[in-house]
């Protein structure tokens, strides 16, 4: 590298708050990510094609751990008693930095990528309508680039990669923490797909949550012949829901709660003997979440007494409120400004516009500028409502989330429209950019002890000053690994024919026979099944 290029890079990465890694190390790290752009594309497309929902991410986990194992990481499978969970570790001594991202798909959101209209690949199958297929590729590329530079320059440090299993169910990260997965970790970076390149510190404005299923048990009887002989479990379910909806009027404005009846009985002429209802209780503090949970429990017991039934409950998931670490977020933001946004092509902008127009969304170009650093002041009065169980990690070790631009503005979350771009060049370029932001921030932490020290000081003396980690998990609560099992046993054989074959095709769009940006598809392309 010439003195001139080092000087330019030094100016680009001039530290605003804390010391950063040397410019030549950062340049080598960026080059390491760039040379893995093809790997990112293959991973994004492959995981998209696997489309496995929570607790059933077997093919996805096998694929990712296979790549990491070939690159010198030691894999420990079955983390926290969860079959699809794992850790991948590298390094013998020095700071331990954890890198994670979610890997699960959503039920019923199968979608042909590169199509601007709603076009299922396989009706009823899961799909990546949250974009979770892009985060782990960014993490893996970042980790491999950092590892390579650390080995070459004899930099001491350790990496641990872990997957967000069943995030859509808020199903695992609290159990990860309880199992001690993060007990030796110094700091953590999480990634998540977005329409922009951004990060934040302080309270995130979203909610913590508890997921719980209530099961009512009554007594069957002939609904017409002798209804007095029965005790309807469905009555218990419905009475609980009625009572909760009446109580909702008198709950804090910050709460959000919703439910689905997962078992309402078999057929009308049999009094239901078993009925179940699944609730999400959300709020912004640990105490408020616990209050909602206890109110729900009390109402369920009252409904059982009123209907002559019995009720039990099973906790299915938990998420702590999110809280980002200030020093790490500030360091990451400096890196983001230096990296900048992807170079979107005319085809990328054309496809984004076609998705927006075809689905009635506001037309907005793909972002070309890094989003401002989000602070408590800029997020004041913001309430996003949703939840992410990365919060449990955030209350365990200093953590931030890096959001990267792999999706289209104004699409609907948890919807097929959010899947349309997720195996296109938009997703590929955004994930590479996210990988760069992660890699440079990890290199900062590995080489500047003051950054880690400041992160830990903020975590211990600011974040934990007024609120401590207090999940509602009881010792008997276990991960709900049974969820989605029956569905995938039934539908997986049909899904396998849509798996991406990177040895044969340069991209998933090529395998599917889709011209990008192309004309919006109206039916499954003839080349969809490899």
Short mmCIF file of C-alpha atoms in Angstrom, two decimals:
data_model
loop_
_atom_site.label_atom_id
_atom_site.label_comp_id
_atom_site.label_asym_id
_atom_site.label_seq_id
_atom_site.Cartn_x
_atom_site.Cartn_y
_atom_site.Cartn_z
CA UNK A 1 0.00 0.00 0.00
CA UNK A 2 1.33 3.46 -0.87
CA UNK A 3 1.77 6.27 1.66
CA UNK A 4 -0.86 8.25 -0.25
CA UNK A 5 -3.50 5.51 0.01
CA UNK A 6 -2.77 5.05 3.70
CA UNK A 7 -3.17 8.79 4.19
CA UNK A 8 -6.56 8.81 2.43
CA UNK A 9 -7.73 5.82 4.48
CA UNK A 10 -6.53 7.48 7.69
CA UNK A 11 -8.69 10.49 6.88
CA UNK A 12 -11.68 8.27 6.10
CA UNK A 13 -11.38 6.38 9.35
CA UNK A 14 -10.33 9.29 11.57
CA UNK A 15 -11.76 8.47 15.01
CA UNK A 16 -14.54 10.73 16.23
CA UNK A 17 -14.92 9.35 19.75
CA UNK A 18 -12.61 6.43 20.42
CA UNK A 19 -9.41 5.00 18.99
CA UNK A 20 -9.89 2.74 16.00
CA UNK A 21 -7.92 0.01 14.28
CA UNK A 22 -5.00 1.03 12.08
CA UNK A 23 -5.98 2.11 8.54
CA UNK A 24 -3.95 -0.65 6.88
CA UNK A 25 -5.75 -3.27 8.98
CA UNK A 26 -9.10 -1.81 7.97
CA UNK A 27 -8.14 -1.73 4.32
CA UNK A 28 -7.15 -5.39 4.48
CA UNK A 29 -10.40 -6.22 6.26
CA UNK A 30 -12.49 -4.49 3.59
CA UNK A 31 -10.58 -6.32 0.89
CA UNK A 32 -11.28 -9.58 2.72
CA UNK A 33 -15.02 -8.89 2.65
CA UNK A 34 -14.97 -7.86 -1.01
CA UNK A 35 -13.30 -11.07 -2.09
CA UNK A 36 -16.07 -13.00 -0.32
CA UNK A 37 -18.89 -11.21 -2.15
CA UNK A 38 -19.58 -14.34 -4.18
CA UNK A 39 -19.84 -16.39 -0.98
CA UNK A 40 -22.33 -13.83 0.38
CA UNK A 41 -24.46 -14.15 -2.76
CA UNK A 42 -24.44 -17.94 -2.59
CA UNK A 43 -25.34 -17.94 1.11
CA UNK A 44 -28.12 -15.37 0.72
CA UNK A 45 -29.67 -17.34 -2.14
CA UNK A 46 -29.19 -20.76 -0.54
CA UNK A 47 -30.74 -19.84 2.81
CA UNK A 48 -33.60 -18.13 0.97
CA UNK A 49 -34.27 -21.37 -0.87
CA UNK A 50 -34.23 -23.47 2.33
CA UNK A 51 -36.93 -21.24 3.93
CA UNK A 52 -37.12 -23.10 7.25
CA UNK A 53 -39.36 -21.77 10.05
CA UNK A 54 -38.49 -21.56 13.74
CA UNK A 55 -36.93 -24.63 15.40
CA UNK A 56 -36.81 -26.44 12.04
CA UNK A 57 -33.73 -24.73 10.57
CA UNK A 58 -31.86 -28.02 10.12
CA UNK A 59 -30.70 -27.58 6.51
CA UNK A 60 -29.83 -23.93 7.11
CA UNK A 61 -27.73 -24.70 10.19
CA UNK A 62 -26.01 -27.62 8.50
CA UNK A 63 -25.11 -25.40 5.56
CA UNK A 64 -23.73 -22.49 7.62
CA UNK A 65 -21.78 -24.62 10.10
CA UNK A 66 -20.30 -26.58 7.18
CA UNK A 67 -18.84 -23.36 5.75
CA UNK A 68 -17.49 -22.25 9.13
CA UNK A 69 -16.02 -25.65 9.95
CA UNK A 70 -14.13 -25.68 6.64
CA UNK A 71 -12.69 -22.30 7.59
CA UNK A 72 -11.26 -23.34 10.94
CA UNK A 73 -14.14 -22.75 13.36
CA UNK A 74 -14.98 -25.31 16.04
CA UNK A 75 -18.69 -26.15 16.03
CA UNK A 76 -20.74 -27.06 19.09
CA UNK A 77 -24.21 -28.22 18.09
CA UNK A 78 -27.41 -28.44 20.10
CA UNK A 79 -26.75 -25.25 22.08
CA UNK A 80 -29.09 -24.71 25.04
CA UNK A 81 -30.79 -28.02 24.24
CA UNK A 82 -32.08 -26.72 20.90
CA UNK A 83 -31.38 -29.08 17.98
CA UNK A 84 -30.88 -26.35 15.35
CA UNK A 85 -28.83 -24.06 17.60
CA UNK A 86 -25.03 -24.02 17.64
CA UNK A 87 -21.92 -21.98 18.30
CA UNK A 88 -18.88 -21.65 16.03
CA UNK A 89 -15.70 -20.56 17.81
CA UNK A 90 -12.24 -19.53 16.66
CA UNK A 91 -9.20 -18.29 18.58
CA UNK A 92 -7.40 -19.28 21.76
CA UNK A 93 -6.99 -16.11 23.79
CA UNK A 94 -7.81 -12.42 23.89
CA UNK A 95 -11.16 -10.60 23.65
CA UNK A 96 -14.14 -12.74 22.72
CA UNK A 97 -16.53 -11.02 20.32
CA UNK A 98 -19.87 -12.71 19.53
CA UNK A 99 -21.53 -12.23 16.14
CA UNK A 100 -25.10 -13.34 15.53
CA UNK A 101 -28.05 -13.10 13.19
CA UNK A 102 -31.44 -14.78 12.81
CA UNK A 103 -31.96 -17.65 10.36
CA UNK A 104 -35.64 -18.59 10.51
CA UNK A 105 -38.36 -18.03 7.91
CA UNK A 106 -42.05 -17.24 8.40
CA UNK A 107 -45.02 -19.53 7.84
CA UNK A 108 -46.99 -19.19 4.61
CA UNK A 109 -44.74 -16.58 2.97
CA UNK A 110 -43.31 -18.58 0.08
CA UNK A 111 -42.46 -16.14 -2.71
CA UNK A 112 -40.67 -16.26 -6.06
CA UNK A 113 -37.71 -13.86 -5.66
CA UNK A 114 -37.37 -11.21 -8.31
CA UNK A 115 -41.13 -11.13 -8.88
CA UNK A 116 -42.85 -7.83 -8.11
CA UNK A 117 -46.22 -9.53 -7.70
CA UNK A 118 -47.30 -12.04 -5.07
CA UNK A 119 -46.26 -15.37 -6.56
CA UNK A 120 -45.75 -18.32 -4.16
CA UNK A 121 -43.02 -20.78 -5.05
CA UNK A 122 -44.94 -23.46 -3.18
CA UNK A 123 -48.39 -22.70 -1.83
CA UNK A 124 -48.51 -22.94 1.95
CA UNK A 125 -44.74 -23.17 2.36
CA UNK A 126 -42.66 -20.87 4.58
CA UNK A 127 -40.69 -17.97 3.12
CA UNK A 128 -38.22 -15.27 4.08
CA UNK A 129 -40.68 -12.40 4.46
CA UNK A 130 -38.46 -10.93 7.17
CA UNK A 131 -35.20 -11.26 5.24
CA UNK A 132 -33.49 -13.51 7.76
CA UNK A 133 -31.67 -15.24 4.91
CA UNK A 134 -29.29 -12.26 4.58
CA UNK A 135 -27.96 -11.66 8.09
CA UNK A 136 -25.85 -14.76 8.61
CA UNK A 137 -24.10 -14.35 5.23
CA UNK A 138 -23.03 -10.86 6.35
CA UNK A 139 -21.79 -12.25 9.67
CA UNK A 140 -19.88 -15.14 8.09
CA UNK A 141 -18.17 -12.92 5.51
CA UNK A 142 -17.21 -10.44 8.23
CA UNK A 143 -15.86 -13.15 10.52
CA UNK A 144 -13.79 -14.80 7.81
CA UNK A 145 -12.31 -11.47 6.72
CA UNK A 146 -11.45 -10.50 10.31
CA UNK A 147 -9.99 -13.94 11.05
CA UNK A 148 -7.74 -13.74 7.99
CA UNK A 149 -6.36 -10.32 8.96
CA UNK A 150 -5.88 -11.33 12.59
CA UNK A 151 -3.97 -14.45 11.62
CA UNK A 152 -1.73 -12.59 9.18
CA UNK A 153 -0.95 -9.83 11.69
CA UNK A 154 -0.83 -12.06 14.79
CA UNK A 155 -3.64 -10.14 16.50
CA UNK A 156 -4.90 -11.81 19.66
CA UNK A 157 -8.63 -12.38 19.95
CA UNK A 158 -11.50 -14.82 19.63
CA UNK A 159 -14.74 -14.99 17.65
CA UNK A 160 -18.02 -16.78 18.40
CA UNK A 161 -20.76 -16.99 15.78
CA UNK A 162 -24.26 -18.03 16.82
CA UNK A 163 -27.66 -18.22 15.08
CA UNK A 164 -30.94 -16.63 16.07
CA UNK A 165 -33.12 -19.73 15.97
CA UNK A 166 -36.90 -19.21 15.99
CA UNK A 167 -36.64 -15.44 16.39
CA UNK A 168 -40.09 -15.05 14.87
CA UNK A 169 -41.34 -17.01 17.87
CA UNK A 170 -39.04 -15.14 20.27
CA UNK A 171 -38.07 -18.66 21.13
CA UNK A 172 -34.38 -19.05 21.99
CA UNK A 173 -32.16 -16.17 23.05
CA UNK A 174 -33.40 -16.07 26.66
CA UNK A 175 -32.60 -19.79 26.82
CA UNK A 176 -29.15 -19.09 25.32
CA UNK A 177 -28.47 -16.63 28.13
CA UNK A 178 -29.79 -19.01 30.78
CA UNK A 179 -27.52 -21.78 29.47
CA UNK A 180 -24.43 -19.57 29.85
CA UNK A 181 -23.65 -19.23 26.15
CA UNK A 182 -22.46 -15.63 26.62
CA UNK A 183 -20.75 -15.92 30.00
CA UNK A 184 -17.22 -15.26 28.62
CA UNK A 185 -18.21 -12.85 25.84
CA UNK A 186 -16.75 -9.33 25.97
CA UNK A 187 -19.06 -7.72 23.41
CA UNK A 188 -21.59 -8.68 20.77
CA UNK A 189 -22.71 -7.47 17.35
CA UNK A 190 -26.02 -8.55 15.89
CA UNK A 191 -27.16 -7.94 12.31
CA UNK A 192 -30.60 -7.46 10.83
CA UNK A 193 -31.91 -6.69 7.37
CA UNK A 194 -33.30 -3.23 6.74
CA UNK A 195 -33.83 -0.66 4.00
CA UNK A 196 -30.87 1.38 5.27
CA UNK A 197 -27.45 1.14 6.91
CA UNK A 198 -27.89 2.15 10.52
CA UNK A 199 -27.33 1.47 14.18
CA UNK A 200 -28.48 2.91 17.50
CA UNK A 201 -27.76 3.07 21.19
CA UNK A 202 -29.94 3.26 24.27
CA UNK A 203 -33.54 2.00 24.49
CA UNK A 204 -34.71 0.89 21.07
CA UNK A 205 -38.37 1.95 21.33
CA UNK A 206 -39.57 -1.59 20.72
CA UNK A 207 -41.14 -3.93 23.24
CA UNK A 208 -40.07 -6.87 25.28
CA UNK A 209 -42.48 -9.77 25.19
CA UNK A 210 -43.62 -13.03 26.71
CA UNK A 211 -45.22 -15.72 24.53
CA UNK A 212 -47.49 -18.16 26.37
CA UNK A 213 -50.03 -20.80 25.43
CA UNK A 214 -52.99 -21.50 27.74
CA UNK A 215 -54.64 -24.90 27.55
CA UNK A 216 -58.12 -25.42 28.92
CA UNK A 217 -59.36 -28.94 29.64
CA UNK A 218 -63.05 -29.70 30.07
CA UNK A 219 -65.27 -32.72 29.44
CA UNK A 220 -66.75 -33.87 26.15
CA UNK A 221 -70.44 -34.58 25.68
CA UNK A 222 -73.07 -34.63 22.94
CA UNK A 223 -73.63 -30.96 22.11
CA UNK A 224 -77.34 -31.52 21.42
CA UNK A 225 -78.22 -34.70 23.31
CA UNK A 226 -76.76 -33.84 26.74
CA UNK A 227 -74.79 -30.59 26.68
CA UNK A 228 -75.23 -30.32 30.46
CA UNK A 229 -72.94 -33.31 30.81
CA UNK A 230 -70.03 -31.47 29.21
CA UNK A 231 -67.69 -28.68 30.22
CA UNK A 232 -66.48 -26.75 27.18
CA UNK A 233 -62.78 -25.99 26.98
CA UNK A 234 -63.63 -23.57 24.17
CA UNK A 235 -65.87 -21.67 26.58
CA UNK A 236 -62.83 -21.22 28.81
CA UNK A 237 -60.76 -19.95 25.89
CA UNK A 238 -63.45 -17.54 24.72
CA UNK A 239 -64.17 -16.24 28.19
CA UNK A 240 -60.48 -15.57 28.73
CA UNK A 241 -60.33 -13.64 25.47
CA UNK A 242 -63.42 -11.62 26.33
CA UNK A 243 -62.04 -10.78 29.76
CA UNK A 244 -58.65 -9.83 28.34
CA UNK A 245 -60.21 -7.53 25.75
CA UNK A 246 -62.24 -5.80 28.46
CA UNK A 247 -59.16 -5.45 30.67
CA UNK A 248 -57.16 -4.10 27.73
CA UNK A 249 -59.05 -0.79 28.01
CA UNK A 250 -57.44 -0.27 31.42
CA UNK A 251 -53.86 -1.24 30.58
CA UNK A 252 -50.99 1.18 29.92
CA UNK A 253 -50.80 2.65 26.42
CA UNK A 254 -47.35 1.13 25.96
CA UNK A 255 -48.66 -2.45 25.99
CA UNK A 256 -49.54 -4.46 22.93
CA UNK A 257 -51.17 -7.86 23.16
CA UNK A 258 -52.68 -10.30 20.71
CA UNK A 259 -53.74 -13.92 20.52
CA UNK A 260 -54.79 -16.77 18.24
CA UNK A 261 -56.98 -19.74 19.14
CA UNK A 262 -54.84 -22.74 18.20
CA UNK A 263 -57.41 -25.37 19.16
CA UNK A 264 -61.12 -24.65 19.33
CA UNK A 265 -62.41 -28.20 19.27
CA UNK A 266 -63.05 -30.82 16.64
CA UNK A 267 -66.64 -30.62 15.36
CA UNK A 268 -69.77 -28.73 16.51
CA UNK A 269 -71.72 -31.70 17.88
CA UNK A 270 -68.99 -32.57 20.40
CA UNK A 271 -68.43 -30.29 23.39
CA UNK A 272 -64.72 -29.44 23.12
CA UNK A 273 -62.69 -31.25 25.73
CA UNK A 274 -59.48 -29.37 24.99
CA UNK A 275 -58.99 -25.78 23.84
CA UNK A 276 -55.86 -23.67 23.54
CA UNK A 277 -55.12 -20.01 23.01
CA UNK A 278 -51.68 -18.48 22.31
CA UNK A 279 -50.92 -14.99 23.64
CA UNK A 280 -48.16 -12.44 23.06
CA UNK A 281 -47.89 -9.87 25.87
CA UNK A 282 -45.62 -6.90 25.02
CA UNK A 283 -44.39 -3.83 26.90
CA UNK A 284 -41.29 -1.71 27.34
CA UNK A 285 -39.91 -2.70 30.74
CA UNK A 286 -39.24 -5.96 32.53
CA UNK A 287 -41.72 -5.07 35.27
CA UNK A 288 -44.47 -4.15 32.81
CA UNK A 289 -44.01 -7.41 30.89
CA UNK A 290 -44.21 -9.39 34.12
CA UNK A 291 -47.38 -7.50 35.10
CA UNK A 292 -49.07 -8.38 31.81
CA UNK A 293 -48.07 -12.00 32.17
CA UNK A 294 -49.48 -12.21 35.68
CA UNK A 295 -52.72 -10.50 34.64
CA UNK A 296 -53.09 -13.01 31.82
CA UNK A 297 -52.49 -15.89 34.20
CA UNK A 298 -55.08 -14.57 36.64
CA UNK A 299 -57.68 -14.09 33.91
CA UNK A 300 -57.07 -17.59 32.57
CA UNK A 301 -57.65 -19.09 36.00
CA UNK A 302 -60.80 -17.05 36.50
CA UNK A 303 -62.10 -18.19 33.08
CA UNK A 304 -61.46 -21.80 34.04
CA UNK A 305 -63.34 -21.43 37.31
CA UNK A 306 -66.25 -19.76 35.58
CA UNK A 307 -66.57 -22.54 32.97
CA UNK A 308 -65.88 -25.53 35.19
CA UNK A 309 -62.67 -26.34 33.31
CA UNK A 310 -59.01 -26.55 34.25
CA UNK A 311 -56.23 -24.46 32.75
CA UNK A 312 -52.49 -24.86 32.45
CA UNK A 313 -49.95 -22.67 30.69
CA UNK A 314 -46.73 -23.16 28.78
CA UNK A 315 -44.23 -20.42 28.12
CA UNK A 316 -43.22 -20.58 24.44
CA UNK A 317 -40.86 -17.64 24.21
CA UNK A 318 -39.51 -14.48 25.77
CA UNK A 319 -37.81 -11.30 24.61
CA UNK A 320 -36.26 -8.56 26.72
CA UNK A 321 -36.58 -4.91 25.70
CA UNK A 322 -33.72 -3.86 23.40
CA UNK A 323 -30.91 -1.57 24.58
CA UNK A 324 -27.88 -0.75 22.43
CA UNK A 325 -24.38 -0.02 23.70
CA UNK A 326 -23.32 3.59 23.10
CA UNK A 327 -19.51 3.27 22.57
CA UNK A 328 -19.84 0.33 20.18
CA UNK A 329 -22.67 2.03 18.27
CA UNK A 330 -20.61 5.20 17.89
CA UNK A 331 -17.63 3.20 16.61
CA UNK A 332 -19.86 1.28 14.18
CA UNK A 333 -21.41 4.51 12.92
CA UNK A 334 -17.99 5.96 12.06
CA UNK A 335 -17.29 2.81 10.07
CA UNK A 336 -20.64 3.05 8.30
CA UNK A 337 -19.95 6.62 7.22
CA UNK A 338 -16.57 5.55 5.85
CA UNK A 339 -18.03 2.57 3.97
CA UNK A 340 -21.07 4.32 2.54
CA UNK A 341 -24.00 2.70 0.79
CA UNK A 342 -23.96 0.08 -1.96
CA UNK A 343 -23.72 1.23 -5.57
CA UNK A 344 -27.24 0.50 -6.74
CA UNK A 345 -27.64 -0.22 -10.42
CA UNK A 346 -30.43 1.07 -12.65
CA UNK A 347 -31.87 -2.46 -12.56
CA UNK A 348 -31.92 -2.39 -8.73
CA UNK A 349 -33.82 0.90 -8.65
CA UNK A 350 -36.17 -0.31 -11.39
CA UNK A 351 -37.01 -3.48 -9.50
CA UNK A 352 -37.58 -1.59 -6.25
CA UNK A 353 -39.96 0.77 -8.02
CA UNK A 354 -41.82 -2.10 -9.70
CA UNK A 355 -42.38 -3.80 -6.33
CA UNK A 356 -43.68 -0.59 -4.81
CA UNK A 357 -45.96 0.24 -7.73
CA UNK A 358 -47.29 -3.30 -8.16
CA UNK A 359 -48.28 -3.51 -4.50
CA UNK A 360 -49.59 -0.01 -3.90
CA UNK A 361 -46.69 1.24 -1.79
CA UNK A 362 -45.21 4.71 -1.72
CA UNK A 363 -42.49 4.92 -4.38
CA UNK A 364 -39.12 5.62 -2.77
CA UNK A 365 -35.69 4.96 -4.21
CA UNK A 366 -33.21 2.63 -2.58
CA UNK A 367 -31.30 4.62 0.01
CA UNK A 368 -28.02 6.19 -1.07
CA UNK A 369 -26.94 7.75 2.24
CA UNK A 370 -26.12 6.18 5.59
CA UNK A 371 -28.88 6.79 8.13
CA UNK A 372 -28.09 9.06 11.11
CA UNK A 373 -27.00 7.42 14.34
CA UNK A 374 -30.13 6.81 16.38
CA UNK A 375 -29.93 8.08 19.96
CA UNK A 376 -32.44 8.25 22.83
CA UNK A 377 -33.16 11.83 21.80
CA UNK A 378 -33.86 10.99 18.17
CA UNK A 379 -36.02 8.03 19.22
CA UNK A 380 -37.98 9.97 21.85
CA UNK A 381 -41.65 8.99 21.86
CA UNK A 382 -40.97 6.38 19.18
CA UNK A 383 -42.86 3.15 19.69
CA UNK A 384 -42.32 0.45 17.13
CA UNK A 385 -44.45 -2.13 18.90
CA UNK A 386 -42.57 -5.19 17.66
CA UNK A 387 -40.08 -7.28 19.60
CA UNK A 388 -36.70 -8.91 19.02
CA UNK A 389 -35.13 -11.31 21.48
CA UNK A 390 -31.66 -9.87 20.84
CA UNK A 391 -32.67 -7.83 23.88
CA UNK A 392 -31.78 -10.78 26.10
CA UNK A 393 -28.20 -10.65 24.77
CA UNK A 394 -28.16 -6.86 25.11
CA UNK A 395 -28.86 -7.15 28.84
CA UNK A 396 -26.13 -9.78 29.24
CA UNK A 397 -23.14 -8.28 27.38
CA UNK A 398 -22.49 -4.95 25.59
CA UNK A 399 -24.34 -5.36 22.27
CA UNK A 400 -25.50 -3.41 19.24
CA UNK A 401 -27.54 -4.24 16.16
CA UNK A 402 -26.15 -3.27 12.75
CA UNK A 403 -28.95 -2.94 10.21
CA UNK A 404 -27.94 -3.27 6.56
CA UNK A 405 -29.75 -2.28 3.32
CA UNK A 406 -30.88 -5.54 1.71
CA UNK A 407 -34.56 -4.75 1.26
CA UNK A 408 -36.88 -2.31 -0.45
CA UNK A 409 -38.39 0.74 1.30
CA UNK A 410 -42.08 0.64 2.25
CA UNK A 411 -42.71 -3.09 1.85
CA UNK A 412 -44.69 -4.73 4.67
CA UNK A 413 -42.83 -6.66 7.35
CA UNK A 414 -43.85 -10.29 7.89
CA UNK A 415 -45.36 -10.23 4.42
CA UNK A 416 -44.50 -11.71 1.03
CA UNK A 417 -43.64 -8.25 -0.30
CA UNK A 418 -40.67 -8.19 2.08
CA UNK A 419 -39.40 -11.40 0.44
CA UNK A 420 -39.43 -10.17 -3.16
CA UNK A 421 -35.95 -8.65 -3.10
CA UNK A 422 -34.34 -11.10 -0.73
CA UNK A 423 -32.56 -13.23 -3.34
CA UNK A 424 -31.75 -10.43 -5.78
CA UNK A 425 -28.69 -8.17 -6.23
CA UNK A 426 -30.28 -5.75 -3.75
CA UNK A 427 -29.99 -8.34 -0.98
CA UNK A 428 -26.51 -9.42 -2.09
CA UNK A 429 -25.06 -5.90 -2.17
CA UNK A 430 -26.70 -4.89 1.09
CA UNK A 431 -25.35 -7.93 2.92
CA UNK A 432 -21.81 -7.23 1.68
CA UNK A 433 -22.12 -3.67 2.98
CA UNK A 434 -23.38 -4.99 6.31
CA UNK A 435 -20.46 -7.42 6.46
CA UNK A 436 -18.04 -4.51 6.04
CA UNK A 437 -19.63 -2.55 8.89
CA UNK A 438 -19.48 -5.59 11.16
CA UNK A 439 -15.91 -6.52 10.21
CA UNK A 440 -14.48 -3.04 10.73
CA UNK A 441 -16.19 -2.67 14.10
CA UNK A 442 -14.90 -6.06 15.24
CA UNK A 443 -11.40 -5.04 14.16
CA UNK A 444 -11.77 -1.87 16.23
CA UNK A 445 -12.67 -3.89 19.31
CA UNK A 446 -9.89 -6.42 18.76
CA UNK A 447 -7.15 -3.81 18.43
CA UNK A 448 -8.22 -0.90 20.68
CA UNK A 449 -8.77 -2.04 24.27
CA UNK A 450 -10.16 1.38 25.20
CA UNK A 451 -13.25 0.70 23.06
CA UNK A 452 -14.08 -2.52 24.88
CA UNK A 453 -13.35 -0.90 28.24
CA UNK A 454 -15.68 1.99 27.42
CA UNK A 455 -18.37 -0.41 26.21
CA UNK A 456 -18.22 -2.38 29.45
CA UNK A 457 -18.23 0.78 31.55
CA UNK A 458 -21.34 2.04 29.75
CA UNK A 459 -23.02 -1.36 30.13
CA UNK A 460 -22.30 -1.66 33.87
CA UNK A 461 -22.69 1.95 34.98
CA UNK A 462 -25.27 3.41 32.60
CA UNK A 463 -27.42 0.64 31.12
CA UNK A 464 -27.72 -1.36 34.35
CA UNK A 465 -28.09 1.70 36.58
CA UNK A 466 -31.89 1.80 36.58
CA UNK A 467 -32.97 -1.58 35.19
CA UNK A 468 -31.61 -5.13 35.43
CA UNK A 469 -32.25 -8.22 33.34
CA UNK A 470 -35.35 -9.89 34.78
CA UNK A 471 -36.95 -12.45 32.44
CA UNK A 472 -40.08 -14.36 33.44
CA UNK A 473 -38.51 -17.73 32.58
CA UNK A 474 -39.02 -20.33 35.30
CA UNK A 475 -36.54 -23.20 35.80
CA UNK A 476 -39.07 -25.64 34.34
CA UNK A 477 -39.58 -23.62 31.14
CA UNK A 478 -37.94 -25.20 28.10
CA UNK A 479 -37.57 -24.16 24.43
CA UNK A 480 -40.65 -25.00 22.37
CA UNK A 481 -38.76 -27.17 19.89
CA UNK A 482 -41.96 -28.98 18.90
CA UNK A 483 -43.26 -25.96 17.00
CA UNK A 484 -43.47 -26.26 13.20
CA UNK A 485 -42.23 -29.86 13.27
CA UNK A 486 -45.36 -31.44 11.84
CA UNK A 487 -45.60 -28.85 9.06
CA UNK A 488 -42.02 -29.34 7.91
CA UNK A 489 -42.23 -33.12 8.03
CA UNK A 490 -45.13 -32.81 5.62
CA UNK A 491 -43.90 -30.08 3.29
CA UNK A 492 -40.09 -30.35 3.30
CA UNK A 493 -39.98 -33.08 0.61
CA UNK A 494 -41.81 -30.71 -1.74
CA UNK A 495 -39.51 -27.79 -0.85
CA UNK A 496 -36.25 -29.59 -1.59
CA UNK A 497 -36.73 -29.37 -5.35
CA UNK A 498 -36.48 -25.58 -5.04
CA UNK A 499 -33.13 -25.59 -3.22
CA UNK A 500 -30.48 -23.43 -4.88
CA UNK A 501 -27.61 -25.22 -6.63
CA UNK A 502 -24.65 -22.77 -6.69
CA UNK A 503 -22.42 -25.26 -8.47
CA UNK A 504 -24.70 -25.17 -11.49
CA UNK A 505 -26.17 -21.65 -11.46
CA UNK A 506 -24.53 -18.28 -10.86
CA UNK A 507 -27.56 -17.07 -8.91
CA UNK A 508 -30.91 -18.28 -7.66
CA UNK A 509 -32.65 -16.00 -10.16
CA UNK A 510 -30.77 -17.75 -12.97
CA UNK A 511 -31.80 -21.14 -11.62
CA UNK A 512 -35.43 -20.02 -11.52
CA UNK A 513 -35.28 -18.56 -15.01
CA UNK A 514 -36.06 -15.02 -13.88
CA UNK A 515 -34.76 -12.03 -15.81
CA UNK A 516 -33.79 -9.18 -13.47
CA UNK A 517 -35.40 -6.70 -13.12
CA UNK A 518 -37.75 -8.19 -15.69
CA UNK A 519 -41.50 -8.11 -16.04
CA UNK A 520 -43.49 -8.89 -12.88
CA UNK A 521 -44.23 -12.61 -12.87
CA UNK A 522 -47.77 -13.93 -12.83
CA UNK A 523 -46.94 -17.56 -12.40
CA UNK A 524 -44.09 -19.82 -11.35
CA UNK A 525 -41.33 -19.69 -13.99
CA UNK A 526 -40.86 -22.89 -15.95
CA UNK A 527 -37.25 -23.18 -14.80
CA UNK A 528 -38.12 -22.95 -11.11
CA UNK A 529 -37.49 -26.57 -10.28
CA UNK A 530 -33.81 -27.42 -10.86
#
